[in-house]
mmCIF file of C-alpha atoms in Angstrom:
data_model
loop_
_atom_site.group_PDB
_atom_site.id
_atom_site.type_symbol
_atom_site.label_atom_id
_atom_site.label_comp_id
_atom_site.label_asym_id
_atom_site.label_seq_id
_atom_site.Cartn_x
_atom_site.Cartn_y
_atom_site.Cartn_z
ATOM 1 C CA MET A 93 0.000 0.000 0.000
ATOM 2 C CA PHE A 94 1.300 3.459 -0.896
ATOM 3 C CA LEU A 95 1.222 4.771 2.684
ATOM 4 C CA ASP A 96 3.645 2.115 3.945
ATOM 5 C CA SER A 97 6.599 3.681 2.135
ATOM 6 C CA THR A 98 6.190 7.242 3.415
ATOM 7 C CA ARG A 99 6.168 9.064 6.734
ATOM 8 C CA LEU A 100 3.481 11.405 5.493
ATOM 9 C CA ASP A 101 0.309 11.475 7.582
ATOM 10 C CA PRO A 102 -2.951 11.493 5.552
ATOM 11 C CA THR A 103 -4.938 12.430 8.683
ATOM 12 C CA ARG A 104 -2.949 15.623 9.281
ATOM 13 C CA GLU A 105 -5.067 18.747 9.702
ATOM 14 C CA ALA A 106 -4.226 22.371 8.983
ATOM 15 C CA ALA A 107 -5.795 25.795 9.303
ATOM 16 C CA PRO A 108 -7.629 27.270 6.290
ATOM 17 C CA GLY A 109 -5.232 28.638 3.688
ATOM 18 C CA GLU A 110 -2.352 26.234 4.404
ATOM 19 C CA LEU A 111 -1.450 23.742 1.684
ATOM 20 C CA ILE A 112 -0.206 20.509 3.251
ATOM 21 C CA GLN A 113 1.274 17.307 1.810
ATOM 22 C CA LEU A 114 -0.757 14.219 2.743
ATOM 23 C CA THR A 115 0.616 11.488 0.458
ATOM 24 C CA PRO A 116 3.290 11.484 -2.254
ATOM 25 C CA LEU A 117 0.769 12.801 -4.794
ATOM 26 C CA VAL A 118 -1.958 14.503 -2.720
ATOM 27 C CA ARG A 119 -1.984 17.906 -1.079
ATOM 28 C CA ARG A 120 -4.947 19.706 0.519
ATOM 29 C CA ILE A 121 -5.893 23.293 1.311
ATOM 30 C CA LEU A 122 -8.994 24.091 3.347
ATOM 31 C CA ALA A 123 -11.385 26.885 2.405
ATOM 32 C CA GLY A 124 -12.501 29.215 5.158
ATOM 33 C CA ASN A 125 -16.201 28.349 4.872
ATOM 34 C CA ALA A 126 -16.825 26.239 7.973
ATOM 35 C CA SER A 127 -20.506 25.779 8.858
ATOM 36 C CA ALA A 128 -23.013 23.235 10.113
ATOM 37 C CA MET A 129 -23.296 21.917 6.540
ATOM 38 C CA THR A 130 -19.644 22.148 5.432
ATOM 39 C CA TYR A 131 -17.964 20.979 8.676
ATOM 40 C CA LYS A 132 -14.509 22.608 8.866
ATOM 41 C CA GLY A 133 -14.749 23.874 5.292
ATOM 42 C CA THR A 134 -14.424 22.639 1.716
ATOM 43 C CA CYS A 135 -11.294 20.583 1.020
ATOM 44 C CA THR A 136 -9.553 21.629 -2.178
ATOM 45 C CA TYR A 137 -7.113 18.972 -3.344
ATOM 46 C CA VAL A 138 -3.929 19.400 -5.372
ATOM 47 C CA ILE A 139 -2.678 16.275 -7.125
ATOM 48 C CA GLY A 140 0.792 15.828 -8.578
ATOM 49 C CA HIS A 141 3.828 18.102 -8.747
ATOM 50 C CA GLY A 142 5.042 20.665 -11.253
ATOM 51 C CA GLU A 143 1.964 20.483 -13.477
ATOM 52 C CA VAL A 144 -0.882 19.756 -11.079
ATOM 53 C CA SER A 145 -4.594 18.994 -11.050
ATOM 54 C CA VAL A 146 -6.919 20.807 -8.633
ATOM 55 C CA ILE A 147 -10.164 19.218 -7.438
ATOM 56 C CA ASP A 148 -13.076 21.341 -6.139
ATOM 57 C CA PRO A 149 -11.639 24.881 -5.820
ATOM 58 C CA GLY A 150 -14.486 25.644 -3.446
ATOM 59 C CA PRO A 151 -16.734 28.669 -2.987
ATOM 60 C CA GLU A 152 -16.430 32.032 -4.701
ATOM 61 C CA ASP A 153 -13.762 33.177 -2.258
ATOM 62 C CA PRO A 154 -10.878 35.241 -3.706
ATOM 63 C CA ASP A 155 -8.861 34.785 -0.503
ATOM 64 C CA HIS A 156 -9.008 30.993 -0.830
ATOM 65 C CA ILE A 157 -7.924 31.114 -4.471
ATOM 66 C CA LYS A 158 -5.139 33.583 -3.638
ATOM 67 C CA ALA A 159 -3.850 31.292 -0.880
ATOM 68 C CA LEU A 160 -3.888 28.337 -3.279
ATOM 69 C CA LEU A 161 -2.001 30.222 -6.003
ATOM 70 C CA THR A 162 0.536 31.534 -3.508
ATOM 71 C CA ALA A 163 1.163 28.014 -2.203
ATOM 72 C CA LEU A 164 1.622 26.724 -5.769
ATOM 73 C CA LYS A 165 4.120 29.393 -6.817
ATOM 74 C CA GLY A 166 6.582 27.838 -9.257
ATOM 75 C CA GLU A 167 4.082 25.184 -10.353
ATOM 76 C CA SER A 168 1.348 25.331 -12.971
ATOM 77 C CA ILE A 169 -2.267 24.169 -12.852
ATOM 78 C CA ALA A 170 -2.929 21.925 -15.837
ATOM 79 C CA GLN A 171 -6.584 21.153 -15.125
ATOM 80 C CA ILE A 172 -9.370 21.917 -12.682
ATOM 81 C CA LEU A 173 -11.814 19.129 -11.750
ATOM 82 C CA VAL A 174 -15.279 19.646 -10.243
ATOM 83 C CA THR A 175 -17.307 16.940 -8.473
ATOM 84 C CA HIS A 176 -20.650 18.796 -8.485
ATOM 85 C CA THR A 177 -22.137 22.272 -8.650
ATOM 86 C CA HIS A 178 -23.092 23.133 -5.083
ATOM 87 C CA ARG A 179 -21.899 26.625 -4.249
ATOM 88 C CA ASP A 180 -19.238 25.421 -1.813
ATOM 89 C CA HIS A 181 -17.535 23.391 -4.576
ATOM 90 C CA SER A 182 -17.604 24.802 -8.102
ATOM 91 C CA PRO A 183 -17.645 28.643 -8.095
ATOM 92 C CA GLY A 184 -13.953 28.820 -7.200
ATOM 93 C CA ALA A 185 -13.214 27.021 -10.467
ATOM 94 C CA ARG A 186 -14.151 30.173 -12.412
ATOM 95 C CA LEU A 187 -11.796 32.306 -10.342
ATOM 96 C CA LEU A 188 -8.973 29.800 -10.634
ATOM 97 C CA SER A 189 -9.444 29.304 -14.370
ATOM 98 C CA LYS A 190 -9.514 33.064 -14.968
ATOM 99 C CA ALA A 191 -6.281 33.486 -13.004
ATOM 100 C CA THR A 192 -4.405 30.622 -14.651
ATOM 101 C CA GLY A 193 -6.082 29.780 -17.949
ATOM 102 C CA ALA A 194 -6.518 26.175 -16.784
ATOM 103 C CA PRO A 195 -9.473 24.275 -18.303
ATOM 104 C CA ILE A 196 -12.380 23.152 -16.122
ATOM 105 C CA TYR A 197 -13.291 19.470 -16.424
ATOM 106 C CA GLY A 198 -16.037 17.853 -14.437
ATOM 107 C CA CYS A 199 -19.702 17.293 -13.831
ATOM 108 C CA ALA A 200 -22.578 18.223 -16.099
ATOM 109 C CA LEU A 201 -24.637 21.363 -15.615
ATOM 110 C CA PRO A 202 -27.019 21.315 -12.633
ATOM 111 C CA SER A 203 -30.371 19.709 -13.344
ATOM 112 C CA PRO A 204 -33.145 18.526 -10.981
ATOM 113 C CA ALA A 205 -34.206 14.891 -10.803
ATOM 114 C CA ARG A 206 -37.895 15.822 -11.144
ATOM 115 C CA PRO A 207 -40.077 18.882 -11.884
ATOM 116 C CA MET A 208 -39.852 21.629 -9.267
ATOM 117 C CA SER A 209 -42.347 23.870 -7.523
ATOM 118 C CA ALA A 210 -41.635 27.608 -7.290
ATOM 119 C CA SER A 211 -40.251 27.302 -3.758
ATOM 120 C CA GLU A 212 -38.075 24.352 -4.789
ATOM 121 C CA TRP A 213 -36.727 26.349 -7.722
ATOM 122 C CA ASP A 214 -35.755 29.137 -5.314
ATOM 123 C CA ARG A 215 -33.912 26.656 -3.094
ATOM 124 C CA PHE A 216 -32.269 25.067 -6.138
ATOM 125 C CA LYS A 217 -30.928 28.450 -7.298
ATOM 126 C CA LYS A 218 -29.553 29.214 -3.853
ATOM 127 C CA SER A 219 -27.720 25.914 -3.514
ATOM 128 C CA HIS A 220 -26.368 25.470 -7.057
ATOM 129 C CA ASP A 221 -23.789 27.358 -9.077
ATOM 130 C CA LEU A 222 -25.915 28.150 -12.130
ATOM 131 C CA ASP A 223 -23.033 30.080 -13.729
ATOM 132 C CA TYR A 224 -20.862 26.969 -13.900
ATOM 133 C CA GLU A 225 -19.292 26.631 -17.362
ATOM 134 C CA PRO A 226 -17.035 23.596 -17.769
ATOM 135 C CA THR A 227 -14.569 23.411 -20.619
ATOM 136 C CA SER A 228 -15.508 19.745 -20.976
ATOM 137 C CA ILE A 229 -18.082 17.526 -19.257
ATOM 138 C CA LEU A 230 -16.638 14.220 -18.069
ATOM 139 C CA SER A 231 -18.452 10.899 -18.395
ATOM 140 C CA ASP A 232 -18.550 7.725 -16.348
ATOM 141 C CA GLY A 233 -15.496 5.532 -16.927
ATOM 142 C CA GLN A 234 -13.484 8.234 -18.669
ATOM 143 C CA ARG A 235 -9.751 8.426 -17.860
ATOM 144 C CA LEU A 236 -8.027 11.753 -17.420
ATOM 145 C CA ALA A 237 -4.236 11.978 -17.308
ATOM 146 C CA GLY A 238 -2.005 14.486 -15.569
ATOM 147 C CA MET A 239 1.762 14.727 -15.819
ATOM 148 C CA ASP A 240 2.396 12.189 -13.027
ATOM 149 C CA HIS A 241 -1.084 10.943 -12.170
ATOM 150 C CA THR A 242 -4.201 9.456 -13.742
ATOM 151 C CA PHE A 243 -7.874 9.706 -12.785
ATOM 152 C CA THR A 244 -10.801 7.452 -13.540
ATOM 153 C CA VAL A 245 -14.121 9.302 -13.576
ATOM 154 C CA ILE A 246 -17.030 7.624 -11.780
ATOM 155 C CA ALA A 247 -20.589 8.971 -11.968
ATOM 156 C CA THR A 248 -22.208 8.878 -8.517
ATOM 157 C CA PRO A 249 -25.593 10.625 -8.717
ATOM 158 C CA GLY A 250 -27.712 10.866 -5.593
ATOM 159 C CA HIS A 251 -26.497 13.787 -3.501
ATOM 160 C CA THR A 252 -26.951 15.712 -6.746
ATOM 161 C CA THR A 253 -27.898 14.428 -10.167
ATOM 162 C CA ASN A 254 -24.538 15.533 -11.597
ATOM 163 C CA HIS A 255 -22.167 14.242 -8.899
ATOM 164 C CA LEU A 256 -18.843 12.698 -9.958
ATOM 165 C CA VAL A 257 -15.961 11.169 -8.006
ATOM 166 C CA PHE A 258 -12.391 10.735 -9.207
ATOM 167 C CA ALA A 259 -10.246 7.658 -8.563
ATOM 168 C CA LEU A 260 -6.480 8.288 -8.413
ATOM 169 C CA GLU A 261 -5.023 5.186 -10.010
ATOM 170 C CA GLU A 262 -1.452 5.598 -8.745
ATOM 171 C CA GLU A 263 -2.484 5.603 -5.074
ATOM 172 C CA ALA A 264 -5.597 3.380 -5.079
ATOM 173 C CA SER A 265 -7.542 6.293 -3.604
ATOM 174 C CA LEU A 266 -10.691 8.171 -4.510
ATOM 175 C CA PHE A 267 -11.807 11.800 -4.238
ATOM 176 C CA SER A 268 -15.363 11.246 -3.054
ATOM 177 C CA GLY A 269 -16.769 14.787 -3.037
ATOM 178 C CA ASP A 270 -19.952 14.941 -0.976
ATOM 179 C CA HIS A 271 -21.023 11.414 -1.908
ATOM 180 C CA VAL A 272 -19.028 9.810 0.920
ATOM 181 C CA MET A 273 -17.743 11.780 3.920
ATOM 182 C CA GLY A 274 -16.317 10.481 7.158
ATOM 183 C CA TRP A 275 -17.818 13.108 9.458
ATOM 184 C CA ALA A 276 -21.490 12.700 8.425
ATOM 185 C CA THR A 277 -23.793 11.107 5.884
ATOM 186 C CA THR A 278 -24.543 13.272 2.882
ATOM 187 C CA VAL A 279 -27.822 15.164 2.511
ATOM 188 C CA ILE A 280 -30.202 13.886 -0.162
ATOM 189 C CA ALA A 281 -32.297 16.951 -0.984
ATOM 190 C CA PRO A 282 -35.104 16.584 -3.561
ATOM 191 C CA PRO A 283 -35.776 17.624 -6.243
ATOM 192 C CA ASP A 284 -32.051 17.508 -7.020
ATOM 193 C CA GLY A 285 -31.085 14.632 -4.755
ATOM 194 C CA LYS A 286 -32.640 11.206 -5.225
ATOM 195 C CA LEU A 287 -32.354 8.355 -2.748
ATOM 196 C CA SER A 288 -32.522 5.418 -5.156
ATOM 197 C CA THR A 289 -29.664 6.752 -7.296
ATOM 198 C CA TYR A 290 -27.640 7.552 -4.161
ATOM 199 C CA MET A 291 -28.014 3.972 -2.930
ATOM 200 C CA ALA A 292 -27.086 2.608 -6.358
ATOM 201 C CA SER A 293 -23.999 4.832 -6.355
ATOM 202 C CA LEU A 294 -22.958 3.491 -2.946
ATOM 203 C CA GLU A 295 -23.239 -0.053 -4.292
ATOM 204 C CA LYS A 296 -21.240 0.997 -7.348
ATOM 205 C CA LEU A 297 -18.364 2.082 -5.125
ATOM 206 C CA ARG A 298 -18.637 -1.103 -3.064
ATOM 207 C CA ALA A 299 -17.696 -3.035 -6.201
ATOM 208 C CA ARG A 300 -14.384 -1.147 -6.393
ATOM 209 C CA LYS A 301 -11.195 -1.709 -4.381
ATOM 210 C CA ASP A 302 -10.095 1.841 -3.563
ATOM 211 C CA GLU A 303 -8.149 1.809 -0.300
ATOM 212 C CA LEU A 304 -8.689 5.390 0.869
ATOM 213 C CA TYR A 305 -11.224 8.167 0.213
ATOM 214 C CA TRP A 306 -10.557 11.901 0.192
ATOM 215 C CA PRO A 307 -13.908 13.611 0.965
ATOM 216 C CA ALA A 308 -14.713 17.215 0.166
ATOM 217 C CA HIS A 309 -15.396 17.866 3.851
ATOM 218 C CA GLY A 310 -13.512 16.333 6.754
ATOM 219 C CA GLY A 311 -10.549 14.004 6.944
ATOM 220 C CA PRO A 312 -9.775 10.867 4.938
ATOM 221 C CA VAL A 313 -11.851 7.714 5.072
ATOM 222 C CA MET A 314 -9.332 4.999 5.928
ATOM 223 C CA GLU A 315 -11.739 2.030 5.705
ATOM 224 C CA PRO A 316 -14.094 2.969 2.870
ATOM 225 C CA GLN A 317 -15.735 -0.423 2.410
ATOM 226 C CA ARG A 318 -16.688 -0.553 6.071
ATOM 227 C CA LEU A 319 -18.120 2.967 5.895
ATOM 228 C CA LEU A 320 -20.081 2.210 2.719
ATOM 229 C CA ARG A 321 -21.722 -0.772 4.419
ATOM 230 C CA GLY A 322 -22.544 1.431 7.387
ATOM 231 C CA PHE A 323 -24.116 4.112 5.194
ATOM 232 C CA ILE A 324 -26.306 1.559 3.415
ATOM 233 C CA GLN A 325 -27.436 0.065 6.736
ATOM 234 C CA HIS A 326 -28.097 3.567 8.088
ATOM 235 C CA ARG A 327 -30.441 4.382 5.206
ATOM 236 C CA HIS A 328 -32.357 1.131 5.666
ATOM 237 C CA GLN A 329 -32.741 1.892 9.377
ATOM 238 C CA ARG A 330 -33.907 5.435 8.583
ATOM 239 C CA GLU A 331 -36.494 4.057 6.182
ATOM 240 C CA MET A 332 -37.894 1.761 8.872
ATOM 241 C CA ALA A 333 -38.019 4.610 11.382
ATOM 242 C CA ILE A 334 -39.976 6.758 8.915
ATOM 243 C CA LEU A 335 -42.422 3.946 8.169
ATOM 244 C CA ASN A 336 -42.939 3.462 11.903
ATOM 245 C CA ARG A 337 -43.730 7.157 12.323
ATOM 246 C CA LEU A 338 -46.247 7.055 9.460
ATOM 247 C CA GLU A 339 -47.887 4.067 11.142
ATOM 248 C CA ALA A 340 -48.023 6.094 14.366
ATOM 249 C CA GLY A 341 -49.897 8.860 12.539
ATOM 250 C CA ASP A 342 -47.214 11.355 11.497
ATOM 251 C CA GLN A 343 -48.094 12.976 8.176
ATOM 252 C CA THR A 344 -45.494 15.683 7.509
ATOM 253 C CA CYS A 345 -41.731 15.870 7.101
ATOM 254 C CA GLU A 346 -41.538 18.328 9.986
ATOM 255 C CA THR A 347 -43.308 16.005 12.415
ATOM 256 C CA ILE A 348 -41.262 13.008 11.346
ATOM 257 C CA VAL A 349 -38.030 14.971 11.872
ATOM 258 C CA GLN A 350 -39.113 15.921 15.392
ATOM 259 C CA ASN A 351 -39.871 12.316 16.292
ATOM 260 C CA VAL A 352 -36.993 10.560 14.484
ATOM 261 C CA TYR A 353 -34.067 12.944 14.868
ATOM 262 C CA GLY A 354 -34.658 14.101 18.453
ATOM 263 C CA ASN A 355 -32.766 17.184 19.659
ATOM 264 C CA LEU A 356 -31.422 18.393 16.335
ATOM 265 C CA GLY A 357 -29.812 21.825 16.092
ATOM 266 C CA PRO A 358 -31.888 24.472 14.271
ATOM 267 C CA GLY A 359 -29.238 24.769 11.553
ATOM 268 C CA LEU A 360 -29.740 21.128 10.570
ATOM 269 C CA GLN A 361 -33.512 20.752 10.738
ATOM 270 C CA GLY A 362 -34.080 21.867 7.147
ATOM 271 C CA ALA A 363 -31.525 19.385 5.823
ATOM 272 C CA ALA A 364 -33.082 16.603 7.922
ATOM 273 C CA ALA A 365 -36.543 17.403 6.546
ATOM 274 C CA LEU A 366 -35.210 17.158 2.980
ATOM 275 C CA SER A 367 -33.584 13.805 3.737
ATOM 276 C CA VAL A 368 -36.900 12.562 5.135
ATOM 277 C CA LEU A 369 -38.599 13.798 1.964
ATOM 278 C CA ALA A 370 -36.111 11.828 -0.123
ATOM 279 C CA HIS A 371 -37.080 8.660 1.745
ATOM 280 C CA LEU A 372 -40.794 9.412 1.421
ATOM 281 C CA GLU A 373 -40.542 10.030 -2.306
ATOM 282 C CA ASP A 374 -38.596 6.790 -2.717
ATOM 283 C CA LEU A 375 -41.241 4.897 -0.720
ATOM 284 C CA ALA A 376 -43.965 6.505 -2.836
ATOM 285 C CA GLU A 377 -42.242 5.323 -6.022
ATOM 286 C CA SER A 378 -42.312 1.765 -4.695
ATOM 287 C CA GLY A 379 -46.004 2.066 -3.798
ATOM 288 C CA ARG A 380 -45.591 1.914 -0.010
ATOM 289 C CA VAL A 381 -46.463 5.557 0.717
ATOM 290 C CA THR A 382 -49.076 7.966 -0.596
ATOM 291 C CA ILE A 383 -48.578 11.698 -1.145
ATOM 292 C CA SER A 384 -51.384 14.262 -0.904
ATOM 293 C CA GLY A 385 -51.458 18.007 -1.358
ATOM 294 C CA ASP A 386 -48.815 19.622 -3.547
ATOM 295 C CA GLY A 387 -46.120 17.153 -2.508
ATOM 296 C CA GLY A 388 -42.591 18.298 -1.808
ATOM 297 C CA ILE A 389 -41.476 19.404 1.622
ATOM 298 C CA GLU A 390 -44.984 20.767 2.435
ATOM 299 C CA GLY A 391 -46.805 17.616 1.359
ATOM 300 C CA HIS A 392 -48.777 15.180 3.475
ATOM 301 C CA PHE A 393 -47.867 11.511 3.537
ATOM 302 C CA GLY A 394 -49.419 8.249 4.649
ATOM 303 C CA LEU A 395 -49.024 4.497 4.362
ATOM 304 C CA ALA A 396 -50.440 3.039 1.148
#
């Protein structure tokens, strides 16, 4: 395994703005956008040396981009990769490309998984980088070469419809974006997120043999297969808890959140309600749940 031959520590942490070496090919710089949803901030990764690749330049933060460029003085950025178009991931790509001329390769343009109501469209616009303009859209299975490294592109829809992850062939590792994080499970937020595709994407990664994951938030995942199994089990348990609440008479996402999640901080209640909605919509597709009213986060739900 690549870590056995180096004294580098992949779990090392650093303050925002400091570029640190984690493995022979991987460096990381943290954006200063810590929050309840982004943990300690967005992880921007630099892969290779001399002519490098940058993954997820982060939010539209000139200070973050300046810190990255300062740390890479004497090197050139050959390509910028983007996992998905949430505003804490892709907007920095525009700033970085404008400063360096590097092309932007990555996910497709943002697109919902189903038709949206007016309120959902407002939320979609707030969460997604609608000005994202990739030089080239990458496809599942495509290989992308750098000077001293090679990526395999893997489509992993679920958290968003356009989510990609990038496997680094030389180190048997994978840049997992928001699809797999070690500090928390990802939010599945309809109408963009979809539970069934998220679960299929987890199974897709289970079929691979990557030894280490680099998430977009938080530290590395050292036992990815174990975590993937845990995430799948967690979603099955959440589904059963939601069905039990419907049987008890709960009819709304808000009520289910109160009874399933317990003492959840106010900053996370909206995300929890959207995750519950994702489960309810999935159960409705399989015929186990009915939806009345206008549907969406304000809908009413019951057992079929």
